[in-house]
Coordinates of N, CA and C in Angstrom, one line a residue:
M1 N 70.9 107.5 96.3 CA 71.7 108.7 96.5 C 72.6 108.8 95.3
N2 N 72.7 110.0 94.7 CA 73.6 110.1 93.6 C 75.0 110.4 94.1
L3 N 75.9 110.4 93.1 CA 77.3 110.6 93.4 C 77.6 111.9 94.1
S4 N 76.9 112.9 93.7 CA 77.1 114.3 94.2 C 76.8 114.3 95.7
Q5 N 75.7 113.6 96.1 CA 75.3 113.5 97.5 C 76.4 112.7 98.3
F6 N 76.9 111.6 97.6 CA 77.9 110.8 98.3 C 79.1 111.7 98.6
D7 N 79.6 112.5 97.5 CA 80.7 113.3 97.7 C 80.5 114.4 98.8
D8 N 79.3 115.0 98.8 CA 79.0 115.9 99.8 C 79.0 115.3 101.2
N9 N 78.5 114.1 101.4 CA 78.6 113.4 102.7 C 80.0 113.2 103.1
A10 N 80.8 112.6 102.3 CA 82.2 112.2 102.7 C 83.0 113.5 103.1
K11 N 82.9 114.5 102.2 CA 83.5 115.8 102.5 C 83.0 116.4 103.8
S12 N 81.7 116.4 103.9 CA 81.0 117.0 105.1 C 81.4 116.3 106.4
Y13 N 81.5 114.9 106.3 CA 81.9 114.2 107.5 C 83.3 114.5 107.9
L14 N 84.2 114.6 106.9 CA 85.6 115.0 107.2 C 85.7 116.4 107.8
E15 N 84.9 117.3 107.3 CA 84.9 118.7 107.8 C 84.4 118.7 109.2
K16 N 83.4 117.9 109.5 CA 82.8 117.8 110.9 C 83.9 117.2 111.9
I17 N 84.5 116.2 111.4 CA 85.5 115.5 112.3 C 86.7 116.5 112.6
L18 N 87.1 117.2 111.5 CA 88.2 118.2 111.7 C 87.8 119.3 112.7
A19 N 86.5 119.7 112.6 CA 86.0 120.8 113.5 C 86.0 120.3 114.9
I20 N 85.5 119.0 115.1 CA 85.5 118.5 116.5 C 86.9 118.4 117.1
L21 N 87.9 118.1 116.2 CA 89.3 118.0 116.6 C 89.9 119.3 116.8
D22 N 89.2 120.4 116.4 CA 89.7 121.8 116.4 C 90.9 121.9 115.5
I23 N 90.9 121.3 114.4 CA 91.9 121.4 113.4 C 91.5 122.3 112.2
E24 N 92.2 123.4 112.0 CA 91.9 124.2 110.9 C 92.5 123.6 109.6
A25 N 91.6 123.3 108.7 CA 92.0 122.6 107.5 C 91.1 122.9 106.3
E26 N 91.6 122.6 105.1 CA 90.7 122.7 104.0 C 90.6 121.3 103.4
V27 N 89.4 120.9 103.0 CA 89.2 119.6 102.4 C 89.0 119.8 100.9
L28 N 89.9 119.3 100.1 CA 89.8 119.4 98.6 C 89.4 118.1 98.0
Q29 N 88.6 118.1 97.0 CA 88.1 116.9 96.4 C 88.7 116.8 95.0
E30 N 89.4 115.6 94.7 CA 90.0 115.4 93.4 C 89.6 114.0 92.9
D31 N 89.4 113.9 91.6 CA 89.2 112.6 91.0 C 90.5 112.0 90.7
V32 N 90.7 110.8 91.3 CA 92.0 110.0 91.1 C 91.9 109.3 89.7
D33 N 90.7 108.7 89.5 CA 90.4 108.1 88.2 C 88.9 108.0 88.1
D34 N 88.4 107.2 87.1 CA 86.9 107.2 86.9 C 86.1 106.7 88.1
T35 N 86.8 105.9 89.0 CA 86.0 105.3 90.1 C 86.4 105.7 91.5
T36 N 87.5 106.5 91.6 CA 88.0 106.8 92.9 C 88.2 108.4 93.1
T37 N 87.7 108.8 94.2 CA 87.9 110.2 94.6 C 88.8 110.3 95.7
C38 N 89.6 111.4 95.7 CA 90.5 111.6 96.9 C 90.1 112.9 97.6
Y39 N 89.9 112.8 98.9 CA 89.6 114.0 99.7 C 91.0 114.3 100.4
R40 N 91.6 115.4 99.9 CA 92.9 115.8 100.4 C 92.7 116.9 101.4
I41 N 93.2 116.6 102.6 CA 93.2 117.6 103.7 C 94.5 118.4 103.7
E42 N 94.4 119.7 103.7 CA 95.5 120.6 103.7 C 95.5 121.3 105.1
C43 N 96.5 121.2 105.9 CA 96.5 121.8 107.2 C 98.0 122.1 107.6
K44 N 98.2 122.6 108.8 CA 99.5 122.9 109.3 C 100.2 121.5 109.6
S45 N 101.5 121.6 109.6 CA 102.3 120.4 109.7 C 102.1 119.7 111.1
D46 N 101.9 120.4 112.2 CA 101.7 119.8 113.5 C 100.3 119.1 113.4
D47 N 99.3 119.7 112.8 CA 98.0 119.0 112.7 C 98.1 117.8 111.8
A48 N 98.9 117.9 110.7 CA 99.1 116.8 109.8 C 99.7 115.6 110.5
R49 N 100.7 115.8 111.3 CA 101.3 114.7 112.1 C 100.2 114.0 113.0
I50 N 99.3 114.8 113.5 CA 98.2 114.2 114.4 C 97.3 113.4 113.5
L51 N 96.9 113.9 112.3 CA 96.0 113.2 111.5 C 96.6 112.0 110.8
I52 N 97.9 112.0 110.5 CA 98.5 110.9 109.9 C 98.9 109.8 110.9
G53 N 99.4 110.1 112.0 CA 99.8 109.2 113.0 C 101.0 108.3 112.6
K54 N 101.4 107.4 113.5 CA 102.5 106.6 113.2 C 102.3 105.7 112.0
N55 N 103.1 105.7 111.0 CA 103.0 104.9 109.8 C 101.6 105.0 109.2
G56 N 101.0 106.1 109.3 CA 99.7 106.4 108.6 C 98.5 105.7 109.3
Q57 N 98.7 105.2 110.5 CA 97.6 104.4 111.2 C 96.4 105.3 111.5
T58 N 96.6 106.5 111.9 CA 95.5 107.4 112.2 C 94.8 107.8 111.0
L59 N 95.5 108.0 109.9 CA 94.9 108.4 108.6 C 94.1 107.2 108.1
E60 N 94.6 106.0 108.2 CA 93.8 104.8 107.8 C 92.5 104.7 108.7
S61 N 92.6 105.0 110.0 CA 91.4 104.9 110.8 C 90.4 106.0 110.5
L62 N 90.9 107.2 110.2 CA 90.0 108.3 109.8 C 89.3 107.9 108.5
Q63 N 90.0 107.4 107.5 CA 89.4 107.0 106.3 C 88.3 105.9 106.6
F64 N 88.6 104.9 107.4 CA 87.7 103.9 107.7 C 86.4 104.4 108.4
V65 N 86.6 105.3 109.3 CA 85.4 105.9 110.0 C 84.5 106.7 109.0
V66 N 85.1 107.5 108.1 CA 84.4 108.2 107.2 C 83.7 107.3 106.2
R67 N 84.4 106.2 105.8 CA 83.8 105.2 104.9 C 82.5 104.6 105.5
Q68 N 82.7 104.2 106.8 CA 81.5 103.6 107.5 C 80.4 104.6 107.6
M69 N 80.7 105.9 107.9 CA 79.6 106.9 108.0 C 78.9 107.0 106.7
V70 N 79.6 107.1 105.6 CA 79.0 107.2 104.3 C 78.2 106.0 103.9
K71 N 78.7 104.8 104.2 CA 78.0 103.5 104.0 C 76.7 103.5 104.8
S72 N 76.6 104.1 105.9 CA 75.4 104.0 106.7 C 74.3 104.9 106.1
K73 N 74.7 105.8 105.2 CA 73.7 106.6 104.6 C 73.3 106.2 103.2
T74 N 74.1 105.3 102.6 CA 73.9 104.9 101.2 C 74.4 103.5 100.9
L75 N 73.8 102.9 99.9 CA 74.3 101.6 99.5 C 75.4 101.7 98.5
D76 N 75.7 103.0 98.1 CA 76.7 103.2 97.1 C 78.1 102.9 97.7
R77 N 78.8 102.1 97.0 CA 80.2 101.7 97.5 C 81.3 102.3 96.7
S78 N 81.0 103.6 96.3 CA 82.1 104.3 95.5 C 83.4 104.3 96.3
H79 N 84.5 104.3 95.6 CA 85.8 104.3 96.3 C 86.2 105.7 96.5
F80 N 86.8 105.9 97.7 CA 87.5 107.1 97.9 C 88.7 106.9 98.9
I81 N 89.6 107.8 98.8 CA 90.7 107.8 99.8 C 90.8 109.2 100.4
V82 N 91.3 109.1 101.6 CA 91.5 110.4 102.4 C 93.1 110.5 102.5
D83 N 93.5 111.7 102.2 CA 95.0 112.0 102.2 C 95.2 113.3 103.0
V84 N 96.3 113.4 103.6 CA 96.7 114.6 104.4 C 98.0 115.1 103.9
C85 N 98.0 116.3 103.3 CA 99.3 116.9 102.9 C 100.1 116.0 102.0
D86 N 99.5 115.3 101.1 CA 100.2 114.4 100.2 C 101.0 113.3 100.9
Y87 N 100.5 112.9 102.0 CA 101.2 111.7 102.7 C 101.2 110.5 101.8
R88 N 100.0 110.2 101.3 CA 99.9 109.0 100.5 C 100.8 109.0 99.2
G89 N 101.0 110.1 98.6 CA 101.9 110.2 97.5 C 103.4 110.0 97.9
R90 N 103.7 110.6 99.0 CA 105.1 110.4 99.5 C 105.3 109.0 99.9
R91 N 104.3 108.4 100.6 CA 104.4 107.0 101.0 C 104.5 106.0 99.8
R92 N 103.7 106.3 98.7 CA 103.8 105.5 97.5 C 105.2 105.6 96.9
R93 N 105.8 106.8 96.8 CA 107.1 106.9 96.3 C 108.1 106.1 97.1
T94 N 108.0 106.2 98.4 CA 108.9 105.4 99.3 C 108.8 103.9 99.1
L95 N 107.5 103.4 99.0 CA 107.3 102.0 98.8 C 107.9 101.6 97.4
E96 N 107.7 102.4 96.4 CA 108.2 102.1 95.1 C 109.8 102.0 95.1
E97 N 110.4 102.9 95.8 CA 111.9 102.9 96.0 C 112.3 101.6 96.7
Q98 N 111.6 101.2 97.7 CA 112.0 100.0 98.4 C 111.8 98.8 97.6
A99 N 110.7 98.7 96.8 CA 110.4 97.6 95.9 C 111.4 97.5 94.8
K100 N 111.8 98.7 94.3 CA 112.8 98.7 93.2 C 114.2 98.2 93.8
K101 N 114.5 98.6 95.0 CA 115.8 98.1 95.6 C 115.7 96.6 95.7
G102 N 114.6 96.0 96.2 CA 114.5 94.6 96.3 C 114.5 93.9 95.0
A103 N 113.8 94.5 94.0 CA 113.8 93.9 92.6 C 115.2 93.9 92.0
V104 N 115.9 94.9 92.2 CA 117.3 95.0 91.6 C 118.2 94.0 92.3
A105 N 118.0 93.8 93.6 CA 118.8 92.8 94.4 C 118.5 91.4 93.8
V106 N 117.3 91.1 93.5 CA 116.9 89.8 93.0 C 117.5 89.6 91.5
L107 N 117.3 90.7 90.7 CA 117.8 90.6 89.3 C 119.3 90.5 89.3
N108 N 120.0 91.1 90.2 CA 121.5 91.1 90.2 C 122.0 89.8 90.9
G109 N 121.2 89.0 91.4 CA 121.6 87.7 92.0 C 122.1 87.9 93.5
D110 N 121.9 89.1 94.0 CA 122.3 89.3 95.4 C 121.4 88.6 96.4
S111 N 120.2 88.3 96.0 CA 119.2 87.7 96.8 C 118.2 86.9 96.0
E112 N 117.9 85.6 96.4 CA 117.0 84.8 95.6 C 115.6 85.2 96.0
R113 N 115.3 85.6 97.2 CA 114.0 86.0 97.7 C 114.3 87.3 98.6
F114 N 113.7 88.4 98.2 CA 113.9 89.6 98.9 C 112.6 90.0 99.7
P115 N 112.6 89.9 101.0 CA 111.5 90.3 101.8 C 111.4 91.8 102.0
L116 N 110.3 92.4 101.9 CA 110.1 93.8 102.2 C 109.5 93.9 103.6
M117 N 109.5 95.1 104.2 CA 109.0 95.3 105.5 C 107.5 95.0 105.5
P118 N 106.9 94.7 106.7 CA 105.5 94.6 106.8 C 104.8 95.8 106.4
M119 N 103.6 95.7 105.8 CA 102.8 96.9 105.4 C 101.3 96.5 105.3
T120 N 100.5 97.6 105.2 CA 99.1 97.4 105.1 C 98.7 96.7 103.8
A121 N 97.4 96.2 103.7 CA 96.9 95.6 102.5 C 97.0 96.6 101.3
Y122 N 96.6 97.9 101.6 CA 96.6 98.9 100.6 C 98.0 99.1 100.1
D123 N 99.0 99.2 100.9 CA 100.4 99.4 100.5 C 100.9 98.1 99.8
R124 N 100.5 96.9 100.2 CA 101.0 95.7 99.5 C 100.4 95.7 98.1
R125 N 99.2 96.1 97.9 CA 98.6 96.2 96.6 C 99.3 97.2 95.7
L126 N 99.7 98.3 96.3 CA 100.5 99.3 95.5 C 101.8 98.7 95.0
V127 N 102.5 98.0 95.9 CA 103.8 97.4 95.6 C 103.6 96.2 94.6
H128 N 102.6 95.4 94.8 CA 102.4 94.3 93.8 C 102.2 94.9 92.4
N129 N 101.3 95.9 92.3 CA 101.1 96.6 91.0 C 102.3 97.2 90.4
Y130 N 103.1 97.9 91.3 CA 104.3 98.5 90.8 C 105.3 97.5 90.2
L131 N 105.5 96.4 91.0 CA 106.4 95.3 90.5 C 105.9 94.7 89.2
Q132 N 104.6 94.4 89.2 CA 104.0 93.8 88.0 C 104.2 94.7 86.7
E133 N 104.1 96.0 86.9 CA 104.2 96.9 85.8 C 105.6 97.1 85.4
N134 N 106.6 97.1 86.3 CA 107.9 97.5 86.0 C 109.0 96.4 86.0
F135 N 108.6 95.2 86.5 CA 109.6 94.1 86.6 C 108.8 92.8 86.2
P136 N 108.5 92.6 84.9 CA 107.7 91.5 84.5 C 108.3 90.1 84.7
D137 N 109.6 90.1 84.9 CA 110.3 88.8 85.2 C 110.2 88.3 86.6
L138 N 109.7 89.2 87.5 CA 109.7 89.0 88.9 C 108.3 88.7 89.4
A139 N 108.2 88.0 90.5 CA 106.9 87.7 91.1 C 107.0 88.3 92.5
S140 N 105.8 88.7 93.0 CA 105.7 89.2 94.3 C 104.6 88.4 95.1
E141 N 104.9 88.0 96.3 CA 104.0 87.2 97.0 C 103.9 87.7 98.4
S142 N 102.6 87.8 98.9 CA 102.4 88.2 100.3 C 102.6 87.0 101.2
E143 N 103.3 87.2 102.3 CA 103.5 86.2 103.3 C 103.3 86.8 104.7
G144 N 103.0 85.9 105.7 CA 102.8 86.3 107.0 C 101.4 86.6 107.3
E145 N 101.1 87.0 108.5 CA 99.7 87.3 109.0 C 99.7 88.6 109.7
G146 N 98.5 89.2 109.7 CA 98.3 90.4 110.6 C 99.2 91.5 110.3
E147 N 99.7 92.1 111.3 CA 100.6 93.3 111.2 C 102.0 92.9 110.6
G148 N 102.3 91.6 110.6 CA 103.6 91.1 110.1 C 103.5 90.7 108.6
R149 N 102.3 90.9 108.0 CA 102.2 90.5 106.6 C 103.1 91.4 105.7
H150 N 103.8 90.8 104.8 CA 104.8 91.5 104.0 C 104.9 90.9 102.6
I151 N 105.6 91.5 101.7 CA 105.8 91.0 100.3 C 107.2 90.4 100.2
V152 N 107.3 89.3 99.5 CA 108.6 88.7 99.1 C 108.7 88.8 97.6
I153 N 109.9 89.3 97.1 CA 110.1 89.4 95.7 C 111.1 88.3 95.3
S154 N 110.7 87.6 94.2 CA 111.6 86.6 93.6 C 111.4 86.5 92.1
F155 N 112.2 85.7 91.5 CA 112.0 85.4 90.1 C 110.7 84.6 89.9
K156 N 110.0 84.8 88.8 CA 108.8 84.0 88.6 C 109.2 82.5 88.6
G157 N 108.4 81.7 89.2 CA 108.7 80.2 89.2 C 109.5 79.8 90.5
L158 N 110.1 80.8 91.2 CA 110.9 80.4 92.4 C 110.1 80.6 93.7
E159 N 108.9 81.2 93.6 CA 108.1 81.3 94.8 C 107.5 80.0 95.2
D160 N 106.9 79.9 96.3 CA 106.5 78.6 96.9 C 105.6 77.7 96.0
G161 N 104.8 78.3 95.1 CA 103.8 77.6 94.3 C 104.5 77.0 93.1
E162 N 103.6 76.7 92.1 CA 104.1 76.2 90.8 C 104.6 77.2 89.9
G163 N 104.6 78.5 90.3 CA 105.1 79.5 89.4 C 104.0 80.5 89.2
G164 N 104.2 81.6 88.5 CA 103.3 82.6 88.4 C 103.2 83.5 89.6
E165 N 102.4 84.6 89.5 CA 102.4 85.5 90.6 C 101.3 85.2 91.6
D166 N 101.6 85.3 92.8 CA 100.6 85.1 93.9 C 100.5 86.4 94.7
H167 N 99.4 87.0 94.6 CA 99.2 88.3 95.3 C 98.3 88.0 96.6
G168 N 98.2 86.8 96.9 CA 97.4 86.5 98.2 C 96.1 87.1 98.1
D169 N 95.6 87.6 99.2 CA 94.3 88.3 99.3 C 94.4 89.8 99.0
D170 N 95.6 90.3 98.7 CA 95.8 91.7 98.5 C 95.1 92.2 97.2
A171 N 95.3 91.5 96.1 CA 94.8 92.0 94.8 C 93.3 92.0 94.7
H172 N 92.7 91.2 95.5 CA 91.2 91.1 95.3 C 90.5 91.3 96.6
D173 N 91.1 91.9 97.6 CA 90.5 92.1 98.9 C 89.5 93.3 98.8
G174 N 88.2 93.0 98.9 CA 87.2 94.0 98.8 C 87.2 95.0 100.0
D175 N 87.9 94.7 101.1 CA 87.9 95.6 102.2 C 89.2 96.5 102.2
V176 N 90.0 96.4 101.2 CA 91.2 97.2 101.1 C 90.7 98.6 101.0
E177 N 91.3 99.5 101.8 CA 90.9 100.9 101.7 C 91.7 101.5 100.5
E178 N 91.0 102.2 99.7 CA 91.6 102.8 98.5 C 91.8 104.2 98.7

């Protein structure tokens, strides 16, 4: 199956699901980078709240279902994300603000280790990457399990190991939704 068929399937599945839910929406397709496509759903704010759910849980589930449907039709494991009314962009900006606050607290000596709130594997990866790109003297380490898994920010060499950055399973997790 070529990429065009893959794109048609993902977009088509999203449109079918939206129709079943009786949600009037437009599904727009955008290339995020060379390997990732974003299917952006534009709809009314009440419908957006339904599709996003608490802390984006419904959106994550919708993306998972569409990914499984596409996988069942093809061996192609192309990456895609599903977004609703730029929720993921707003979420990313919020996470970056929280990470910056924690990084500044560590850099100013207000805290040796600054724990962030629990977040999904996808969100943790965004934060790890943000900190790595913007705060090279700091390390970020994932701690905890399940829904309590979170990031702790510290100076490099102060985390539990011998030093260096530890991104746990977040940086290389093949099942992380993108």
